[in-house]
Coordinates of N, CA and C in Angstrom, one line a residue:
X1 N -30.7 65.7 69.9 CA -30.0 64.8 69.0 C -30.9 64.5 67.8
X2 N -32.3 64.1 67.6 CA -33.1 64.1 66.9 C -33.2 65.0 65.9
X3 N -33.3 66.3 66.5 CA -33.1 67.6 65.4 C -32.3 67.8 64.9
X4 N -31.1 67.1 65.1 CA -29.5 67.2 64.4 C -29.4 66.3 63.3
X5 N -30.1 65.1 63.9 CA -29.8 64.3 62.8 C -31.0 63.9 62.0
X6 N -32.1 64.9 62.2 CA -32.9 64.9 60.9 C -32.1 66.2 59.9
X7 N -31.6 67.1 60.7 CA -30.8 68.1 60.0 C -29.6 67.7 59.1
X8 N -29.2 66.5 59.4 CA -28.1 65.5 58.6 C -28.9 65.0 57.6
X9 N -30.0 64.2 58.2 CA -30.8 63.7 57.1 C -31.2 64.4 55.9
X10 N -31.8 65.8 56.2 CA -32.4 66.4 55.1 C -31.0 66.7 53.8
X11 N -29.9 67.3 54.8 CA -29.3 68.4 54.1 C -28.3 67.2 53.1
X12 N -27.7 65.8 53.4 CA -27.8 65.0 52.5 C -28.6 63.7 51.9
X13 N -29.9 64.3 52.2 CA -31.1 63.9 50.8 C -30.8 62.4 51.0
X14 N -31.1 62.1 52.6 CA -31.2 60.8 52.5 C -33.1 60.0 52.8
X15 N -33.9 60.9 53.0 CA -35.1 60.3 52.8 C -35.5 59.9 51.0
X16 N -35.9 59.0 51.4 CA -37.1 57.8 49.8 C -37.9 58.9 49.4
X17 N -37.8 59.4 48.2 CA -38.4 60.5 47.8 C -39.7 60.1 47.7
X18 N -40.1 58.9 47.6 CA -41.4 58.0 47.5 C -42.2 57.9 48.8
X19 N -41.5 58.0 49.7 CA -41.5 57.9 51.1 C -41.3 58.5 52.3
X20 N -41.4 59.8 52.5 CA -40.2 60.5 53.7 C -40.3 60.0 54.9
X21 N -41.0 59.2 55.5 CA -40.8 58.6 56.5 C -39.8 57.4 56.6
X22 N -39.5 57.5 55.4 CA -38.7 56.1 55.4 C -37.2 56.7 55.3
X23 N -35.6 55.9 56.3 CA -34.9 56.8 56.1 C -33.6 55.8 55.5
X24 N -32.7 56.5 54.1 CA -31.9 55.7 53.3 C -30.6 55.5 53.9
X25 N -29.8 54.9 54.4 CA -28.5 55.0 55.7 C -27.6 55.5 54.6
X26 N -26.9 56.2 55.1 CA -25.1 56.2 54.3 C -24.4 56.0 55.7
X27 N -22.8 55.7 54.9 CA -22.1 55.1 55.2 C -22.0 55.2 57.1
X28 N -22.3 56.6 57.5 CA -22.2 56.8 58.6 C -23.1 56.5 59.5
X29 N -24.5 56.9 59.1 CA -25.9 56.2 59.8 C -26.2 54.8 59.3
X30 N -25.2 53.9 58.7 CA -25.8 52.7 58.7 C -24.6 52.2 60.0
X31 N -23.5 52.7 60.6 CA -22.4 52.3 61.6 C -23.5 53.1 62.6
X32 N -24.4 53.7 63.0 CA -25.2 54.1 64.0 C -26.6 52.8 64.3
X33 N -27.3 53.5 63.2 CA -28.4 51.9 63.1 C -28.3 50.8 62.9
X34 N -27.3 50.6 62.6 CA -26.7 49.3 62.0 C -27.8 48.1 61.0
X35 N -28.2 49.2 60.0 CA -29.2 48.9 58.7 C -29.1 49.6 57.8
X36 N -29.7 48.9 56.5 CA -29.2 49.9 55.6 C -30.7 51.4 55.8
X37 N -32.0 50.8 56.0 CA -32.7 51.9 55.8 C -33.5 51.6 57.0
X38 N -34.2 53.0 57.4 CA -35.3 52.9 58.6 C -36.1 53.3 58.3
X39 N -37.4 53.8 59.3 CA -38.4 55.0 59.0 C -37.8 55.6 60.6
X40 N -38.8 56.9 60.4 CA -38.7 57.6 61.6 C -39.2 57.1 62.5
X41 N -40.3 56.1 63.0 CA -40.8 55.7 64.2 C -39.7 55.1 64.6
X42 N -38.8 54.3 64.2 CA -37.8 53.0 64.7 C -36.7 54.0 65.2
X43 N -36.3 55.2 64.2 CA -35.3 56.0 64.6 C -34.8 56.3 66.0
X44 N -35.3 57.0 66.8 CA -35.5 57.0 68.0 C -35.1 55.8 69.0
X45 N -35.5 54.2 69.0 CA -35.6 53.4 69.7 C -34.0 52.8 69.1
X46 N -34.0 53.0 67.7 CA -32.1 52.9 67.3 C -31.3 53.7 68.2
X47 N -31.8 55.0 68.0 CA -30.6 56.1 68.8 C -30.3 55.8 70.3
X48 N -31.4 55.2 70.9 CA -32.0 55.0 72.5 C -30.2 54.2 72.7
X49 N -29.5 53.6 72.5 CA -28.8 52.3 72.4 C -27.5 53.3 72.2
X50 N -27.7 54.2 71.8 CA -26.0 55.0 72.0 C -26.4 56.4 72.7
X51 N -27.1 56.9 73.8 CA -27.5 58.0 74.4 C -27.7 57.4 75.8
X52 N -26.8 58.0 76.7 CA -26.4 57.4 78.2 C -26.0 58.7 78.9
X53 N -27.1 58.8 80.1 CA -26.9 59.7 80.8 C -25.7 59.5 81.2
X54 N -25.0 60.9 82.0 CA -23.9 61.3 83.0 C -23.6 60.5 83.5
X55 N -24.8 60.7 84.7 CA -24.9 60.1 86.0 C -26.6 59.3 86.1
X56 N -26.5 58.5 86.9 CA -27.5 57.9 87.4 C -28.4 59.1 88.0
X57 N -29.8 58.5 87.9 CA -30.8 59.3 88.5 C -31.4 58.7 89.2
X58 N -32.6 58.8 90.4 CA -33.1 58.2 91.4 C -33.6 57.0 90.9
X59 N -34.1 57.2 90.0 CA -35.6 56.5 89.9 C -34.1 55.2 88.6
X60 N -33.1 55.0 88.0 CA -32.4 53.8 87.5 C -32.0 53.4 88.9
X61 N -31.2 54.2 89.9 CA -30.6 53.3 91.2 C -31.5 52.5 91.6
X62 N -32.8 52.8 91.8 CA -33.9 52.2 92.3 C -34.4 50.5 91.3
X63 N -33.9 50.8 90.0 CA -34.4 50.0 89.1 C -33.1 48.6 89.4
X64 N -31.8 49.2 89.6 CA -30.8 48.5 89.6 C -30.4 47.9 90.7
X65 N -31.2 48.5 92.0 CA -31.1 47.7 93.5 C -32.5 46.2 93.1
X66 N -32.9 46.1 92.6 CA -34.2 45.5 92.4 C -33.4 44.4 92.2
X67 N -32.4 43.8 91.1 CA -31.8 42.8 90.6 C -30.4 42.7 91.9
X68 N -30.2 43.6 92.3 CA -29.2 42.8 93.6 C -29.3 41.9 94.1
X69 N -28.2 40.7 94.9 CA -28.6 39.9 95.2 C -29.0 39.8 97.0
X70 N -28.1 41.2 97.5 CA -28.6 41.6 98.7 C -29.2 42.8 98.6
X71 N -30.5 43.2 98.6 CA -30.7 44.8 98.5 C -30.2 45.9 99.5
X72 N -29.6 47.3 98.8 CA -29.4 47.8 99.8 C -30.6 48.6 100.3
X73 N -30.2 49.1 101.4 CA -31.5 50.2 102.1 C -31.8 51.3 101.4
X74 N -32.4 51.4 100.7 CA -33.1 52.7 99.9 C -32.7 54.0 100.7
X75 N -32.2 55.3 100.2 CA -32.3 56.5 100.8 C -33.2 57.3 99.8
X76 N -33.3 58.5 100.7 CA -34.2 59.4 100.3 C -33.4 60.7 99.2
X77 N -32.2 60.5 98.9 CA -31.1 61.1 98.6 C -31.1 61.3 97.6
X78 N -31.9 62.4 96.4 CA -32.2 62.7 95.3 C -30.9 62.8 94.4
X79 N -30.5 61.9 94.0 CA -29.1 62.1 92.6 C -29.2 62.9 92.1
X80 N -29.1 64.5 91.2 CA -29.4 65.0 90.3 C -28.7 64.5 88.6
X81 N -29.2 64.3 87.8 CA -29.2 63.6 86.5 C -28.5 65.3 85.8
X82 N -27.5 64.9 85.2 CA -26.0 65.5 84.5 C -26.6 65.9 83.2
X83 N -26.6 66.8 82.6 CA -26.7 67.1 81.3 C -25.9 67.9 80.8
X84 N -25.9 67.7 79.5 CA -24.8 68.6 78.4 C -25.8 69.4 77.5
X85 N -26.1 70.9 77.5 CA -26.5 71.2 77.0 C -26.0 71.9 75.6
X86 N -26.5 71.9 74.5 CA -26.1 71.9 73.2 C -25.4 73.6 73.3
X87 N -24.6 74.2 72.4 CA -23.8 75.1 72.2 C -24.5 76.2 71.9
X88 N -25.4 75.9 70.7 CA -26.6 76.8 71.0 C -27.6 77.5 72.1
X89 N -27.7 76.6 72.4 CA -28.5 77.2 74.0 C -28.2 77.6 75.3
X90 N -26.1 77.2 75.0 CA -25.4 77.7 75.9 C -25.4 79.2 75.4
X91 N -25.5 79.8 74.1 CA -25.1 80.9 73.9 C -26.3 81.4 73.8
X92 N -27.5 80.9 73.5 CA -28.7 81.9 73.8 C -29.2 82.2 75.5
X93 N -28.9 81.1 76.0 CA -29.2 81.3 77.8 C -27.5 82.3 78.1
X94 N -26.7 82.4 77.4 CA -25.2 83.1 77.7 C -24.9 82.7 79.3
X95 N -24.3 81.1 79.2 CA -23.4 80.6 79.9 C -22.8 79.8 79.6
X96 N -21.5 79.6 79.9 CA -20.3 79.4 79.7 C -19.8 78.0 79.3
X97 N -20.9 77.3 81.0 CA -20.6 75.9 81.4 C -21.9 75.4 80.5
X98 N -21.4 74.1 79.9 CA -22.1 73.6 79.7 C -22.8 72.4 79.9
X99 N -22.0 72.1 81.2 CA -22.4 70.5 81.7 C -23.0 71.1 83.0
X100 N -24.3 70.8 83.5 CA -24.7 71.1 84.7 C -26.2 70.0 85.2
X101 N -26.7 70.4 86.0 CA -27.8 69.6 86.7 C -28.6 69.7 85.5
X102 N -29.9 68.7 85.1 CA -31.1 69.2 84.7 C -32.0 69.6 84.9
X103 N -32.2 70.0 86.5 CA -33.1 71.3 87.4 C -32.3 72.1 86.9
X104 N -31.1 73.0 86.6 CA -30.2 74.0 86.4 C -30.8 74.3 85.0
X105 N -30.6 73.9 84.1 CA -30.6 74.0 82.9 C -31.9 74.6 82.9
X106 N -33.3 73.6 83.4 CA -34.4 74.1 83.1 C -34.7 75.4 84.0
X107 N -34.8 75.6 84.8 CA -34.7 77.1 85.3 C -34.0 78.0 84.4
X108 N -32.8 77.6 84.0 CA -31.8 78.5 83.2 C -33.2 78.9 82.0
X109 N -33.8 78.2 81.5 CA -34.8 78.4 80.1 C -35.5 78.9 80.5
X110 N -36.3 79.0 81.8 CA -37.7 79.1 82.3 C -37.7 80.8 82.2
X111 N -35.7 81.1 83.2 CA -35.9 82.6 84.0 C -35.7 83.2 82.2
X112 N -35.1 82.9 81.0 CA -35.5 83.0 80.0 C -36.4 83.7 79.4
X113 N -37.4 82.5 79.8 CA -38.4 83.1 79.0 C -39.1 84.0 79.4
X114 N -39.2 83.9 81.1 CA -40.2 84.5 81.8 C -39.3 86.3 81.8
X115 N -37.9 86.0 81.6 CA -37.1 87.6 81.5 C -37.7 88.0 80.0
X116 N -37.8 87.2 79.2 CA -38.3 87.8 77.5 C -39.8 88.0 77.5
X117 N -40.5 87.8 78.0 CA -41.9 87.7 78.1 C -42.1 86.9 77.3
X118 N -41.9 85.2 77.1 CA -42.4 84.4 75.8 C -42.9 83.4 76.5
X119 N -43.7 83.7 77.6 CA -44.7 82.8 77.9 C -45.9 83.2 77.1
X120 N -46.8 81.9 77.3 CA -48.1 82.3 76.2 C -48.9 82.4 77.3
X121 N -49.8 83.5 77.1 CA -51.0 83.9 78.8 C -52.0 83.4 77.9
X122 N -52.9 82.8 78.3 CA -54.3 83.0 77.9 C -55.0 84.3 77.9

């Protein structure tokens, strides 16, 4: 998401030519950050506030039993956490589906790289 929308940023010339860390909103990224201008460090903690996983993962259920007012019994029952992998990397990994586990995905890159030889050996 970051690389897309610094790729928005650059391509309409919305960084402070005085400043590139600092970023100028138009009409579209000021209805996102809801300001007129940011820098990059804040960017990130703006975007955090519209990026929501799938599904819950172990370790939120656990955060959100905490505030119950009766807790339930904890299981050992690993959720796998949903991702959408970008269209790009559906067609460089060449699969189809694009919504799958995030163990999936990362294996999907690993057998990748390790099929291209683009691990770095010492």
């Amino acid at each position: 998401v970051c690389k897309q929308l610094w790729a928005y940023i650059k391509k309409n010339n919305l960084q402070d030519p005085g400043n590139k860390r600092k970023i100028i909103c138009d009409e579209a990224l000021r209805v996102v950050f809801e300001t007129d201008s940011t820098d990059m460090f804040k960017m990130n903690k703006l975007l955090a506030k519209h990026i929501i996983p799938l599904e819950p993962t172990k370790e939120s259920s656990r955060k959100k039993s905490k505030v119950d007012v009766e807790p339930k019994a904890e299981t050992n029952e690993f959720v796998p956490c949903q991702v959408i992998i970008s269209e790009a990397l559906a067609n460089c990994l060449d699969v189809q589906e694009r919504e799958m586990s995030e163990s999936e995905a990362l294996r999907l890159v690993w057998e990748y790289i390790k099929v291209n030889n683009l691990e770095d050996t010492p």
